[in-house]
Structures are given as structure tokens and as C-alpha cells.
PDB file of N, CA and C in Angstrom:
ATOM      1  N   MET A   1      63.576   5.464  30.432  1.00 74.00           N
ATOM      2  CA  MET A   1      62.577   6.494  30.353  1.00 74.00           C
ATOM      3  C   MET A   1      61.918   6.509  28.976  1.00 74.00           C
ATOM      4  N   ARG A   2      62.790   6.440  27.999  1.00 84.00           N
ATOM      5  CA  ARG A   2      62.280   6.462  26.663  1.00 84.00           C
ATOM      6  C   ARG A   2      61.432   5.212  26.384  1.00 84.00           C
ATOM      7  N   THR A   3      61.845   4.098  26.904  1.00 87.00           N
ATOM      8  CA  THR A   3      61.126   2.854  26.714  1.00 87.00           C
ATOM      9  C   THR A   3      59.774   2.936  27.386  1.00 87.00           C
ATOM     10  N   SER A   4      59.736   3.511  28.534  1.00 89.00           N
ATOM     11  CA  SER A   4      58.456   3.628  29.234  1.00 89.00           C
ATOM     12  C   SER A   4      57.512   4.568  28.493  1.00 89.00           C
ATOM     13  N   MET A   5      58.058   5.589  27.861  1.00 92.00           N
ATOM     14  CA  MET A   5      57.222   6.498  27.082  1.00 92.00           C
ATOM     15  C   MET A   5      56.674   5.778  25.848  1.00 92.00           C
ATOM     16  N   VAL A   6      57.519   4.993  25.217  1.00 91.00           N
ATOM     17  CA  VAL A   6      57.073   4.250  24.040  1.00 91.00           C
ATOM     18  C   VAL A   6      56.005   3.250  24.446  1.00 91.00           C
ATOM     19  N   VAL A   7      56.236   2.583  25.569  1.00 93.00           N
ATOM     20  CA  VAL A   7      55.246   1.616  26.066  1.00 93.00           C
ATOM     21  C   VAL A   7      53.954   2.348  26.408  1.00 93.00           C
ATOM     22  N   SER A   8      54.051   3.502  27.029  1.00 93.00           N
ATOM     23  CA  SER A   8      52.869   4.281  27.385  1.00 93.00           C
ATOM     24  C   SER A   8      52.102   4.702  26.131  1.00 93.00           C
ATOM     25  N   VAL A   9      52.828   5.142  25.117  1.00 93.00           N
ATOM     26  CA  VAL A   9      52.182   5.558  23.864  1.00 93.00           C
ATOM     27  C   VAL A   9      51.536   4.351  23.201  1.00 93.00           C
ATOM     28  N   LEU A  10      52.241   3.227  23.182  1.00 95.00           N
ATOM     29  CA  LEU A  10      51.674   2.014  22.609  1.00 95.00           C
ATOM     30  C   LEU A  10      50.417   1.579  23.370  1.00 95.00           C
ATOM     31  N   LEU A  11      50.479   1.675  24.688  1.00 94.00           N
ATOM     32  CA  LEU A  11      49.295   1.340  25.493  1.00 94.00           C
ATOM     33  C   LEU A  11      48.140   2.292  25.195  1.00 94.00           C
ATOM     34  N   LEU A  12      48.453   3.565  25.015  1.00 95.00           N
ATOM     35  CA  LEU A  12      47.409   4.541  24.667  1.00 95.00           C
ATOM     36  C   LEU A  12      46.826   4.235  23.289  1.00 95.00           C
ATOM     37  N   VAL A  13      47.680   3.868  22.335  1.00 95.00           N
ATOM     38  CA  VAL A  13      47.211   3.528  20.996  1.00 95.00           C
ATOM     39  C   VAL A  13      46.335   2.268  21.066  1.00 95.00           C
ATOM     40  N   ILE A  14      46.793   1.266  21.831  1.00 96.00           N
ATOM     41  CA  ILE A  14      46.015   0.033  21.987  1.00 96.00           C
ATOM     42  C   ILE A  14      44.681   0.333  22.667  1.00 96.00           C
ATOM     43  N   ALA A  15      44.710   1.182  23.684  1.00 96.00           N
ATOM     44  CA  ALA A  15      43.477   1.548  24.396  1.00 96.00           C
ATOM     45  C   ALA A  15      42.531   2.299  23.458  1.00 96.00           C
ATOM     46  N   ALA A  16      43.081   3.193  22.620  1.00 96.00           N
ATOM     47  CA  ALA A  16      42.254   3.952  21.668  1.00 96.00           C
ATOM     48  C   ALA A  16      41.638   3.002  20.642  1.00 96.00           C
ATOM     49  N   LEU A  17      42.453   2.069  20.146  1.00 96.00           N
ATOM     50  CA  LEU A  17      41.928   1.095  19.183  1.00 96.00           C
ATOM     51  C   LEU A  17      40.870   0.197  19.831  1.00 96.00           C
ATOM     52  N   ALA A  18      41.103  -0.202  21.058  1.00 96.00           N
ATOM     53  CA  ALA A  18      40.132  -1.035  21.771  1.00 96.00           C
ATOM     54  C   ALA A  18      38.828  -0.255  21.979  1.00 96.00           C
ATOM     55  N   TRP A  19      38.950   1.019  22.341  1.00 96.00           N
ATOM     56  CA  TRP A  19      37.755   1.850  22.526  1.00 96.00           C
ATOM     57  C   TRP A  19      36.993   2.011  21.214  1.00 96.00           C
ATOM     58  N   ARG A  20      37.738   2.229  20.147  1.00 95.00           N
ATOM     59  CA  ARG A  20      37.098   2.369  18.830  1.00 95.00           C
ATOM     60  C   ARG A  20      36.403   1.071  18.425  1.00 95.00           C
ATOM     61  N   LEU A  21      37.053  -0.053  18.669  1.00 96.00           N
ATOM     62  CA  LEU A  21      36.446  -1.349  18.372  1.00 96.00           C
ATOM     63  C   LEU A  21      35.193  -1.562  19.213  1.00 96.00           C
ATOM     64  N   TYR A  22      35.253  -1.178  20.460  1.00 95.00           N
ATOM     65  CA  TYR A  22      34.093  -1.299  21.348  1.00 95.00           C
ATOM     66  C   TYR A  22      32.937  -0.437  20.841  1.00 95.00           C
ATOM     67  N   CYS A  23      33.233   0.799  20.455  1.00 95.00           N
ATOM     68  CA  CYS A  23      32.187   1.705  19.948  1.00 95.00           C
ATOM     69  C   CYS A  23      31.585   1.166  18.652  1.00 95.00           C
ATOM     70  N   GLN A  24      32.438   0.642  17.780  1.00 95.00           N
ATOM     71  CA  GLN A  24      31.924   0.084  16.528  1.00 95.00           C
ATOM     72  C   GLN A  24      31.063  -1.153  16.798  1.00 95.00           C
ATOM     73  N   THR A  25      31.436  -1.947  17.784  1.00 95.00           N
ATOM     74  CA  THR A  25      30.637  -3.116  18.144  1.00 95.00           C
ATOM     75  C   THR A  25      29.262  -2.683  18.646  1.00 95.00           C
ATOM     76  N   ILE A  26      29.234  -1.664  19.475  1.00 95.00           N
ATOM     77  CA  ILE A  26      27.948  -1.154  19.983  1.00 95.00           C
ATOM     78  C   ILE A  26      27.117  -0.597  18.837  1.00 95.00           C
ATOM     79  N   GLU A  27      27.747   0.169  17.929  1.00 95.00           N
ATOM     80  CA  GLU A  27      27.024   0.717  16.784  1.00 95.00           C
ATOM     81  C   GLU A  27      26.482  -0.391  15.892  1.00 95.00           C
ATOM     82  N   SER A  28      27.288  -1.431  15.673  1.00 96.00           N
ATOM     83  CA  SER A  28      26.802  -2.521  14.820  1.00 96.00           C
ATOM     84  C   SER A  28      25.656  -3.267  15.502  1.00 96.00           C
ATOM     85  N   GLN A  29      25.718  -3.396  16.816  1.00 96.00           N
ATOM     86  CA  GLN A  29      24.598  -4.025  17.531  1.00 96.00           C
ATOM     87  C   GLN A  29      23.343  -3.171  17.435  1.00 96.00           C
ATOM     88  N   GLU A  30      23.498  -1.857  17.568  1.00 95.00           N
ATOM     89  CA  GLU A  30      22.351  -0.956  17.425  1.00 95.00           C
ATOM     90  C   GLU A  30      21.779  -1.040  16.014  1.00 95.00           C
ATOM     91  N   LEU A  31      22.664  -1.093  15.022  1.00 95.00           N
ATOM     92  CA  LEU A  31      22.202  -1.225  13.644  1.00 95.00           C
ATOM     93  C   LEU A  31      21.504  -2.563  13.431  1.00 95.00           C
ATOM     94  N   ALA A  32      22.023  -3.617  14.039  1.00 96.00           N
ATOM     95  CA  ALA A  32      21.383  -4.928  13.907  1.00 96.00           C
ATOM     96  C   ALA A  32      19.981  -4.904  14.505  1.00 96.00           C
ATOM     97  N   VAL A  33      19.828  -4.227  15.632  1.00 96.00           N
ATOM     98  CA  VAL A  33      18.500  -4.103  16.249  1.00 96.00           C
ATOM     99  C   VAL A  33      17.574  -3.317  15.331  1.00 96.00           C
ATOM    100  N   LYS A  34      18.089  -2.248  14.741  1.00 96.00           N
ATOM    101  CA  LYS A  34      17.268  -1.454  13.824  1.00 96.00           C
ATOM    102  C   LYS A  34      16.900  -2.247  12.580  1.00 96.00           C
ATOM    103  N   VAL A  35      17.826  -3.035  12.067  1.00 96.00           N
ATOM    104  CA  VAL A  35      17.540  -3.868  10.896  1.00 96.00           C
ATOM    105  C   VAL A  35      16.491  -4.911  11.235  1.00 96.00           C
ATOM    106  N   ASP A  36      16.617  -5.525  12.405  1.00 96.00           N
ATOM    107  CA  ASP A  36      15.613  -6.506  12.841  1.00 96.00           C
ATOM    108  C   ASP A  36      14.236  -5.861  12.969  1.00 96.00           C
ATOM    109  N   ALA A  37      14.194  -4.658  13.524  1.00 96.00           N
ATOM    110  CA  ALA A  37      12.920  -3.959  13.661  1.00 96.00           C
ATOM    111  C   ALA A  37      12.346  -3.621  12.283  1.00 96.00           C
ATOM    112  N   ALA A  38      13.214  -3.194  11.377  1.00 97.00           N
ATOM    113  CA  ALA A  38      12.744  -2.877  10.024  1.00 97.00           C
ATOM    114  C   ALA A  38      12.236  -4.129   9.316  1.00 97.00           C
ATOM    115  N   ASN A  39      12.921  -5.254   9.501  1.00 96.00           N
ATOM    116  CA  ASN A  39      12.469  -6.511   8.907  1.00 96.00           C
ATOM    117  C   ASN A  39      11.120  -6.946   9.482  1.00 96.00           C
ATOM    118  N   ALA A  40      10.964  -6.805  10.779  1.00 97.00           N
ATOM    119  CA  ALA A  40       9.684  -7.162  11.404  1.00 97.00           C
ATOM    120  C   ALA A  40       8.569  -6.265  10.881  1.00 97.00           C
ATOM    121  N   TYR A  41       8.856  -4.978  10.757  1.00 96.00           N
ATOM    122  CA  TYR A  41       7.866  -4.043  10.229  1.00 96.00           C
ATOM    123  C   TYR A  41       7.521  -4.396   8.784  1.00 96.00           C
ATOM    124  N   SER A  42       8.547  -4.756   8.014  1.00 97.00           N
ATOM    125  CA  SER A  42       8.318  -5.148   6.623  1.00 97.00           C
ATOM    126  C   SER A  42       7.444  -6.392   6.545  1.00 97.00           C
ATOM    127  N   ARG A  43       7.703  -7.384   7.383  1.00 96.00           N
ATOM    128  CA  ARG A  43       6.868  -8.591   7.402  1.00 96.00           C
ATOM    129  C   ARG A  43       5.436  -8.257   7.787  1.00 96.00           C
ATOM    130  N   GLN A  44       5.290  -7.351   8.752  1.00 97.00           N
ATOM    131  CA  GLN A  44       3.939  -6.944   9.165  1.00 97.00           C
ATOM    132  C   GLN A  44       3.218  -6.247   8.021  1.00 97.00           C
ATOM    133  N   LEU A  45       3.934  -5.398   7.289  1.00 97.00           N
ATOM    134  CA  LEU A  45       3.335  -4.727   6.134  1.00 97.00           C
ATOM    135  C   LEU A  45       2.939  -5.737   5.058  1.00 97.00           C
ATOM    136  N   GLU A  46       3.776  -6.744   4.839  1.00 97.00           N
ATOM    137  CA  GLU A  46       3.432  -7.778   3.861  1.00 97.00           C
ATOM    138  C   GLU A  46       2.155  -8.506   4.272  1.00 97.00           C
ATOM    139  N   LEU A  47       2.046  -8.829   5.572  1.00 97.00           N
ATOM    140  CA  LEU A  47       0.828  -9.492   6.057  1.00 97.00           C
ATOM    141  C   LEU A  47      -0.390  -8.587   5.900  1.00 97.00           C
ATOM    142  N   ASP A  48      -0.216  -7.307   6.191  1.00 96.00           N
ATOM    143  CA  ASP A  48      -1.321  -6.355   6.020  1.00 96.00           C
ATOM    144  C   ASP A  48      -1.742  -6.273   4.555  1.00 96.00           C
ATOM    145  N   ILE A  49      -0.764  -6.271   3.657  1.00 97.00           N
ATOM    146  CA  ILE A  49      -1.079  -6.221   2.221  1.00 97.00           C
ATOM    147  C   ILE A  49      -1.845  -7.464   1.805  1.00 97.00           C
ATOM    148  N   LEU A  50      -1.407  -8.640   2.292  1.00 97.00           N
ATOM    149  CA  LEU A  50      -2.117  -9.879   1.968  1.00 97.00           C
ATOM    150  C   LEU A  50      -3.553  -9.846   2.486  1.00 97.00           C
ATOM    151  N   ARG A  51      -3.740  -9.340   3.709  1.00 96.00           N
ATOM    152  CA  ARG A  51      -5.100  -9.232   4.268  1.00 96.00           C
ATOM    153  C   ARG A  51      -5.960  -8.279   3.439  1.00 96.00           C
ATOM    154  N   LEU A  52      -5.359  -7.167   3.029  1.00 96.00           N
ATOM    155  CA  LEU A  52      -6.100  -6.207   2.207  1.00 96.00           C
ATOM    156  C   LEU A  52      -6.465  -6.800   0.848  1.00 96.00           C
ATOM    157  N   GLU A  53      -5.535  -7.544   0.249  1.00 96.00           N
ATOM    158  CA  GLU A  53      -5.838  -8.187  -1.029  1.00 96.00           C
ATOM    159  C   GLU A  53      -6.966  -9.202  -0.874  1.00 96.00           C
ATOM    160  N   GLU A  54      -6.931  -9.954   0.217  1.00 96.00           N
ATOM    161  CA  GLU A  54      -7.994 -10.936   0.467  1.00 96.00           C
ATOM    162  C   GLU A  54      -9.337 -10.240   0.679  1.00 96.00           C
ATOM    163  N   ALA A  55      -9.312  -9.146   1.443  1.00 96.00           N
ATOM    164  CA  ALA A  55     -10.543  -8.391   1.666  1.00 96.00           C
ATOM    165  C   ALA A  55     -11.074  -7.826   0.354  1.00 96.00           C
ATOM    166  N   LEU A  56     -10.179  -7.345  -0.494  1.00 95.00           N
ATOM    167  CA  LEU A  56     -10.591  -6.816  -1.799  1.00 95.00           C
ATOM    168  C   LEU A  56     -11.207  -7.916  -2.654  1.00 95.00           C
ATOM    169  N   GLN A  57     -10.584  -9.086  -2.664  1.00 94.00           N
ATOM    170  CA  GLN A  57     -11.126 -10.198  -3.438  1.00 94.00           C
ATOM    171  C   GLN A  57     -12.504 -10.609  -2.913  1.00 94.00           C
ATOM    172  N   ASN A  58     -12.651 -10.631  -1.583  1.00 94.00           N
ATOM    173  CA  ASN A  58     -13.953 -10.964  -1.006  1.00 94.00           C
ATOM    174  C   ASN A  58     -15.003  -9.926  -1.377  1.00 94.00           C
ATOM    175  N   ALA A  59     -14.602  -8.660  -1.333  1.00 94.00           N
ATOM    176  CA  ALA A  59     -15.545  -7.595  -1.685  1.00 94.00           C
ATOM    177  C   ALA A  59     -15.942  -7.704  -3.155  1.00 94.00           C
ATOM    178  N   GLN A  60     -14.959  -7.995  -4.015  1.00 93.00           N
ATOM    179  CA  GLN A  60     -15.273  -8.140  -5.438  1.00 93.00           C
ATOM    180  C   GLN A  60     -16.174  -9.345  -5.667  1.00 93.00           C
ATOM    181  N   ALA A  61     -15.915 -10.432  -4.939  1.00 92.00           N
ATOM    182  CA  ALA A  61     -16.755 -11.626  -5.084  1.00 92.00           C
ATOM    183  C   ALA A  61     -18.166 -11.333  -4.598  1.00 92.00           C
ATOM    184  N   ASN A  62     -18.283 -10.609  -3.480  1.00 92.00           N
ATOM    185  CA  ASN A  62     -19.607 -10.255  -2.968  1.00 92.00           C
ATOM    186  C   ASN A  62     -20.345  -9.354  -3.937  1.00 92.00           C
ATOM    187  N   THR A  63     -19.610  -8.404  -4.531  1.00 92.00           N
ATOM    188  CA  THR A  63     -20.221  -7.504  -5.499  1.00 92.00           C
ATOM    189  C   THR A  63     -20.710  -8.295  -6.708  1.00 92.00           C
ATOM    190  N   LEU A  64     -19.885  -9.207  -7.196  1.00 89.00           N
ATOM    191  CA  LEU A  64     -20.279 -10.032  -8.332  1.00 89.00           C
ATOM    192  C   LEU A  64     -21.473 -10.897  -7.972  1.00 89.00           C
ATOM    193  N   GLU A  65     -21.456 -11.475  -6.779  1.00 91.00           N
ATOM    194  CA  GLU A  65     -22.578 -12.314  -6.346  1.00 91.00           C
ATOM    195  C   GLU A  65     -23.868 -11.494  -6.268  1.00 91.00           C
ATOM    196  N   ASN A  66     -23.765 -10.283  -5.732  1.00 92.00           N
ATOM    197  CA  ASN A  66     -24.944  -9.417  -5.638  1.00 92.00           C
ATOM    198  C   ASN A  66     -25.455  -9.041  -7.024  1.00 92.00           C
ATOM    199  N   LYS A  67     -24.544  -8.768  -7.953  1.00 92.00           N
ATOM    200  CA  LYS A  67     -24.963  -8.438  -9.321  1.00 92.00           C
ATOM    201  C   LYS A  67     -25.669  -9.631  -9.956  1.00 92.00           C
ATOM    202  N   LEU A  68     -25.105 -10.821  -9.738  1.00 91.00           N
ATOM    203  CA  LEU A  68     -25.734 -12.022 -10.295  1.00 91.00           C
ATOM    204  C   LEU A  68     -27.119 -12.246  -9.692  1.00 91.00           C
ATOM    205  N   LYS A  69     -27.246 -12.013  -8.395  1.00 92.00           N
ATOM    206  CA  LYS A  69     -28.558 -12.175  -7.755  1.00 92.00           C
ATOM    207  C   LYS A  69     -29.563 -11.185  -8.339  1.00 92.00           C
ATOM    208  N   ARG A  70     -29.138  -9.929  -8.495  1.00 92.00           N
ATOM    209  CA  ARG A  70     -30.045  -8.920  -9.062  1.00 92.00           C
ATOM    210  C   ARG A  70     -30.435  -9.279 -10.495  1.00 92.00           C
ATOM    211  N   THR A  71     -29.451  -9.716 -11.276  1.00 92.00           N
ATOM    212  CA  THR A  71     -29.737 -10.102 -12.658  1.00 92.00           C
ATOM    213  C   THR A  71     -30.696 -11.279 -12.693  1.00 92.00           C
ATOM    214  N   ASN A  72     -30.475 -12.250 -11.825  1.00 91.00           N
ATOM    215  CA  ASN A  72     -31.349 -13.415 -11.754  1.00 91.00           C
ATOM    216  C   ASN A  72     -32.766 -12.999 -11.350  1.00 91.00           C
ATOM    217  N   GLU A  73     -32.877 -12.110 -10.364  1.00 91.00           N
ATOM    218  CA  GLU A  73     -34.197 -11.631  -9.942  1.00 91.00           C
ATOM    219  C   GLU A  73     -34.887 -10.888 -11.083  1.00 91.00           C
ATOM    220  N   GLN A  74     -34.140 -10.048 -11.784  1.00 91.00           N
ATOM    221  CA  GLN A  74     -34.725  -9.312 -12.901  1.00 91.00           C
ATOM    222  C   GLN A  74     -35.185 -10.272 -13.994  1.00 91.00           C
ATOM    223  N   PHE A  75     -34.380 -11.281 -14.269  1.00 90.00           N
ATOM    224  CA  PHE A  75     -34.754 -12.267 -15.281  1.00 90.00           C
ATOM    225  C   PHE A  75     -36.024 -12.997 -14.859  1.00 90.00           C
ATOM    226  N   LEU A  76     -36.049 -13.437 -13.588  1.00 89.00           N
ATOM    227  CA  LEU A  76     -37.226 -14.172 -13.118  1.00 89.00           C
ATOM    228  C   LEU A  76     -38.472 -13.292 -13.120  1.00 89.00           C
ATOM    229  N   ASN A  77     -38.318 -12.037 -12.728  1.00 88.00           N
ATOM    230  CA  ASN A  77     -39.460 -11.118 -12.750  1.00 88.00           C
ATOM    231  C   ASN A  77     -39.942 -10.903 -14.184  1.00 88.00           C
ATOM    232  N   GLY A  78     -38.996 -10.716 -15.102  1.00 87.00           N
ATOM    233  CA  GLY A  78     -39.370 -10.546 -16.506  1.00 87.00           C
ATOM    234  C   GLY A  78     -40.008 -11.806 -17.060  1.00 87.00           C
ATOM    235  N   PHE A  79     -39.491 -12.958 -16.668  1.00 85.00           N
ATOM    236  CA  PHE A  79     -40.053 -14.220 -17.126  1.00 85.00           C
ATOM    237  C   PHE A  79     -41.463 -14.398 -16.581  1.00 85.00           C
ATOM    238  N   ASP A  80     -41.663 -14.070 -15.287  1.00 88.00           N
ATOM    239  CA  ASP A  80     -43.006 -14.164 -14.703  1.00 88.00           C
ATOM    240  C   ASP A  80     -43.981 -13.227 -15.413  1.00 88.00           C
ATOM    241  N   SER A  81     -43.516 -12.017 -15.729  1.00 89.00           N
ATOM    242  CA  SER A  81     -44.373 -11.073 -16.443  1.00 89.00           C
ATOM    243  C   SER A  81     -44.735 -11.615 -17.826  1.00 89.00           C
ATOM    244  N   LEU A  82     -43.760 -12.194 -18.497  1.00 88.00           N
ATOM    245  CA  LEU A  82     -44.012 -12.763 -19.821  1.00 88.00           C
ATOM    246  C   LEU A  82     -45.007 -13.915 -19.736  1.00 88.00           C
ATOM    247  N   VAL A  83     -44.857 -14.760 -18.738  1.00 89.00           N
ATOM    248  CA  VAL A  83     -45.796 -15.878 -18.558  1.00 89.00           C
ATOM    249  C   VAL A  83     -47.199 -15.344 -18.284  1.00 89.00           C
ATOM    250  N   ASP A  84     -47.295 -14.313 -17.438  1.00 89.00           N
ATOM    251  CA  ASP A  84     -48.607 -13.723 -17.151  1.00 89.00           C
ATOM    252  C   ASP A  84     -49.240 -13.150 -18.416  1.00 89.00           C
ATOM    253  N   GLU A  85     -48.434 -12.455 -19.229  1.00 89.00           N
ATOM    254  CA  GLU A  85     -48.965 -11.909 -20.477  1.00 89.00           C
ATOM    255  C   GLU A  85     -49.459 -13.018 -21.402  1.00 89.00           C
ATOM    256  N   LEU A  86     -48.670 -14.072 -21.524  1.00 89.00           N
ATOM    257  CA  LEU A  86     -49.071 -15.189 -22.384  1.00 89.00           C
ATOM    258  C   LEU A  86     -50.332 -15.857 -21.864  1.00 89.00           C
ATOM    259  N   LYS A  87     -50.459 -15.987 -20.557  1.00 89.00           N
ATOM    260  CA  LYS A  87     -51.672 -16.560 -19.967  1.00 89.00           C
ATOM    261  C   LYS A  87     -52.885 -15.702 -20.312  1.00 89.00           C
ATOM    262  N   GLU A  88     -52.723 -14.386 -20.192  1.00 88.00           N
ATOM    263  CA  GLU A  88     -53.832 -13.478 -20.506  1.00 88.00           C
ATOM    264  C   GLU A  88     -54.223 -13.582 -21.970  1.00 88.00           C
ATOM    265  N   LYS A  89     -53.218 -13.584 -22.867  1.00 86.00           N
ATOM    266  CA  LYS A  89     -53.527 -13.699 -24.289  1.00 86.00           C
ATOM    267  C   LYS A  89     -54.210 -15.016 -24.603  1.00 86.00           C
ATOM    268  N   LEU A  90     -53.703 -16.081 -24.018  1.00 87.00           N
ATOM    269  CA  LEU A  90     -54.296 -17.396 -24.258  1.00 87.00           C
ATOM    270  C   LEU A  90     -55.709 -17.445 -23.710  1.00 87.00           C
ATOM    271  N   SER A  91     -55.906 -16.879 -22.556  1.00 86.00           N
ATOM    272  CA  SER A  91     -57.240 -16.844 -21.969  1.00 86.00           C
ATOM    273  C   SER A  91     -58.196 -16.022 -22.832  1.00 86.00           C
ATOM    274  N   ASP A  92     -57.702 -14.866 -23.305  1.00 82.00           N
ATOM    275  CA  ASP A  92     -58.529 -14.022 -24.178  1.00 82.00           C
ATOM    276  C   ASP A  92     -58.879 -14.756 -25.461  1.00 82.00           C
ATOM    277  N   GLU A  93     -57.879 -15.429 -26.047  1.00 80.00           N
ATOM    278  CA  GLU A  93     -58.154 -16.171 -27.285  1.00 80.00           C
ATOM    279  C   GLU A  93     -59.146 -17.295 -27.047  1.00 80.00           C
ATOM    280  N   LEU A  94     -59.030 -17.984 -25.932  1.00 80.00           N
ATOM    281  CA  LEU A  94     -59.977 -19.059 -25.615  1.00 80.00           C
ATOM    282  C   LEU A  94     -61.376 -18.507 -25.398  1.00 80.00           C
ATOM    283  N   ASN A  95     -61.449 -17.376 -24.719  1.00 79.00           N
ATOM    284  CA  ASN A  95     -62.754 -16.744 -24.495  1.00 79.00           C
ATOM    285  C   ASN A  95     -63.372 -16.294 -25.814  1.00 79.00           C
ATOM    286  N   ASP A  96     -62.526 -15.726 -26.697  1.00 73.00           N
ATOM    287  CA  ASP A  96     -63.029 -15.293 -27.996  1.00 73.00           C
ATOM    288  C   ASP A  96     -63.548 -16.480 -28.801  1.00 73.00           C
ATOM    289  N   LYS A  97     -62.851 -17.587 -28.763  1.00 69.00           N
ATOM    290  CA  LYS A  97     -63.263 -18.756 -29.535  1.00 69.00           C
ATOM    291  C   LYS A  97     -64.540 -19.377 -28.977  1.00 69.00           C
ATOM    292  N   THR A  98     -64.722 -19.318 -27.695  1.00 67.00           N
ATOM    293  CA  THR A  98     -65.930 -19.923 -27.117  1.00 67.00           C
ATOM    294  C   THR A  98     -67.141 -19.028 -27.321  1.00 67.00           C
ATOM    295  N   THR A  99     -66.945 -17.729 -27.482  1.00 64.00           N
ATOM    296  CA  THR A  99     -68.090 -16.841 -27.664  1.00 64.00           C
ATOM    297  C   THR A  99     -68.464 -16.676 -29.125  1.00 64.00           C
ATOM    298  N   GLU A 100     -67.517 -16.859 -30.055  1.00 60.00           N
ATOM    299  CA  GLU A 100     -67.832 -16.728 -31.474  1.00 60.00           C
ATOM    300  C   GLU A 100     -68.505 -18.007 -31.960  1.00 60.00           C
ATOM    301  N   PRO A 101     -69.547 -17.862 -32.710  1.00 60.00           N
ATOM    302  CA  PRO A 101     -70.169 -19.068 -33.261  1.00 60.00           C
ATOM    303  C   PRO A 101     -69.311 -19.640 -34.372  1.00 60.00           C
ATOM    304  N   ASN A 102     -69.222 -20.902 -34.352  1.00 61.00           N
ATOM    305  CA  ASN A 102     -68.435 -21.596 -35.357  1.00 61.00           C
ATOM    306  C   ASN A 102     -69.380 -21.961 -36.493  1.00 61.00           C
ATOM    307  N   PRO A 103     -69.113 -21.480 -37.683  1.00 64.00           N
ATOM    308  CA  PRO A 103     -70.012 -21.751 -38.789  1.00 64.00           C
ATOM    309  C   PRO A 103     -70.036 -23.228 -39.185  1.00 64.00           C
ATOM    310  N   ASN A 104     -69.040 -23.926 -38.889  1.00 69.00           N
ATOM    311  CA  ASN A 104     -68.987 -25.346 -39.210  1.00 69.00           C
ATOM    312  C   ASN A 104     -69.650 -26.213 -38.131  1.00 69.00           C
ATOM    313  N   ASP A 105     -69.929 -25.602 -37.015  1.00 61.00           N
ATOM    314  CA  ASP A 105     -70.541 -26.376 -35.903  1.00 61.00           C
ATOM    315  C   ASP A 105     -72.032 -26.511 -36.136  1.00 61.00           C
ATOM    316  N   PRO A 106     -72.536 -27.731 -36.214  1.00 60.00           N
ATOM    317  CA  PRO A 106     -73.970 -27.885 -36.505  1.00 60.00           C
ATOM    318  C   PRO A 106     -74.854 -27.491 -35.346  1.00 60.00           C
ATOM    319  N   PHE A 107     -74.356 -27.377 -34.183  1.00 54.00           N
ATOM    320  CA  PHE A 107     -75.228 -27.060 -33.030  1.00 54.00           C
ATOM    321  C   PHE A 107     -75.322 -25.617 -32.841  1.00 54.00           C
TER     322      PHE A 107
END
């Protein structure tokens, strides 16, 4: 009788330990799934960050390109204005010289 009680208690202890091991296995599997999901989310966030950095670099490059285009247009417009002014001055000077009598000219 006593032996059967000891065996019964040992079986209960073994069953309790087996149940605890089973529960811990399930918990570790659940944690592994959660870790995998967190890792996947982290990788997705890294990819999103890389895309955002690339978009930012493209936007900065476009902004710089637009600034360069505007500066170039302003330079060309200013250069054209300067050329026009010089043409007018040269034309005026030529007109003045052709209308003024030259004292050294015998004709």
C-alpha cells in the first residue's frame, strides 16, 4: 500500500513536471513567434528608413538642381542685359562719332 502511494506520488510529480515542461515549451514557442514578428517588423522599419533617406537625398538633389537652374537663368539674364547695354552704348558712341565732324578730316 505504501509503495503504491509512493509510486502514485512519484507519478503525480512526474506528471506535474511534464505538464510544466509542456507549458514552458508552448510559452517559448509563443515567445519565438513574437521575436520573429518583432525582427520582421524591425527589418521592415529599416527598409522604410532607407527609403526615406533615399527620398530625402533625391529631394535635396532636386532642390539643389532647381537652385542651380535658377542661378544659371539669373546669370544668363543678367549677362544678356549687360550685352544689350554694351550694344546700346557702342551704338550710341558710333552714332556720335559719325555725326560729329572730325576736325582732322579734310572732307
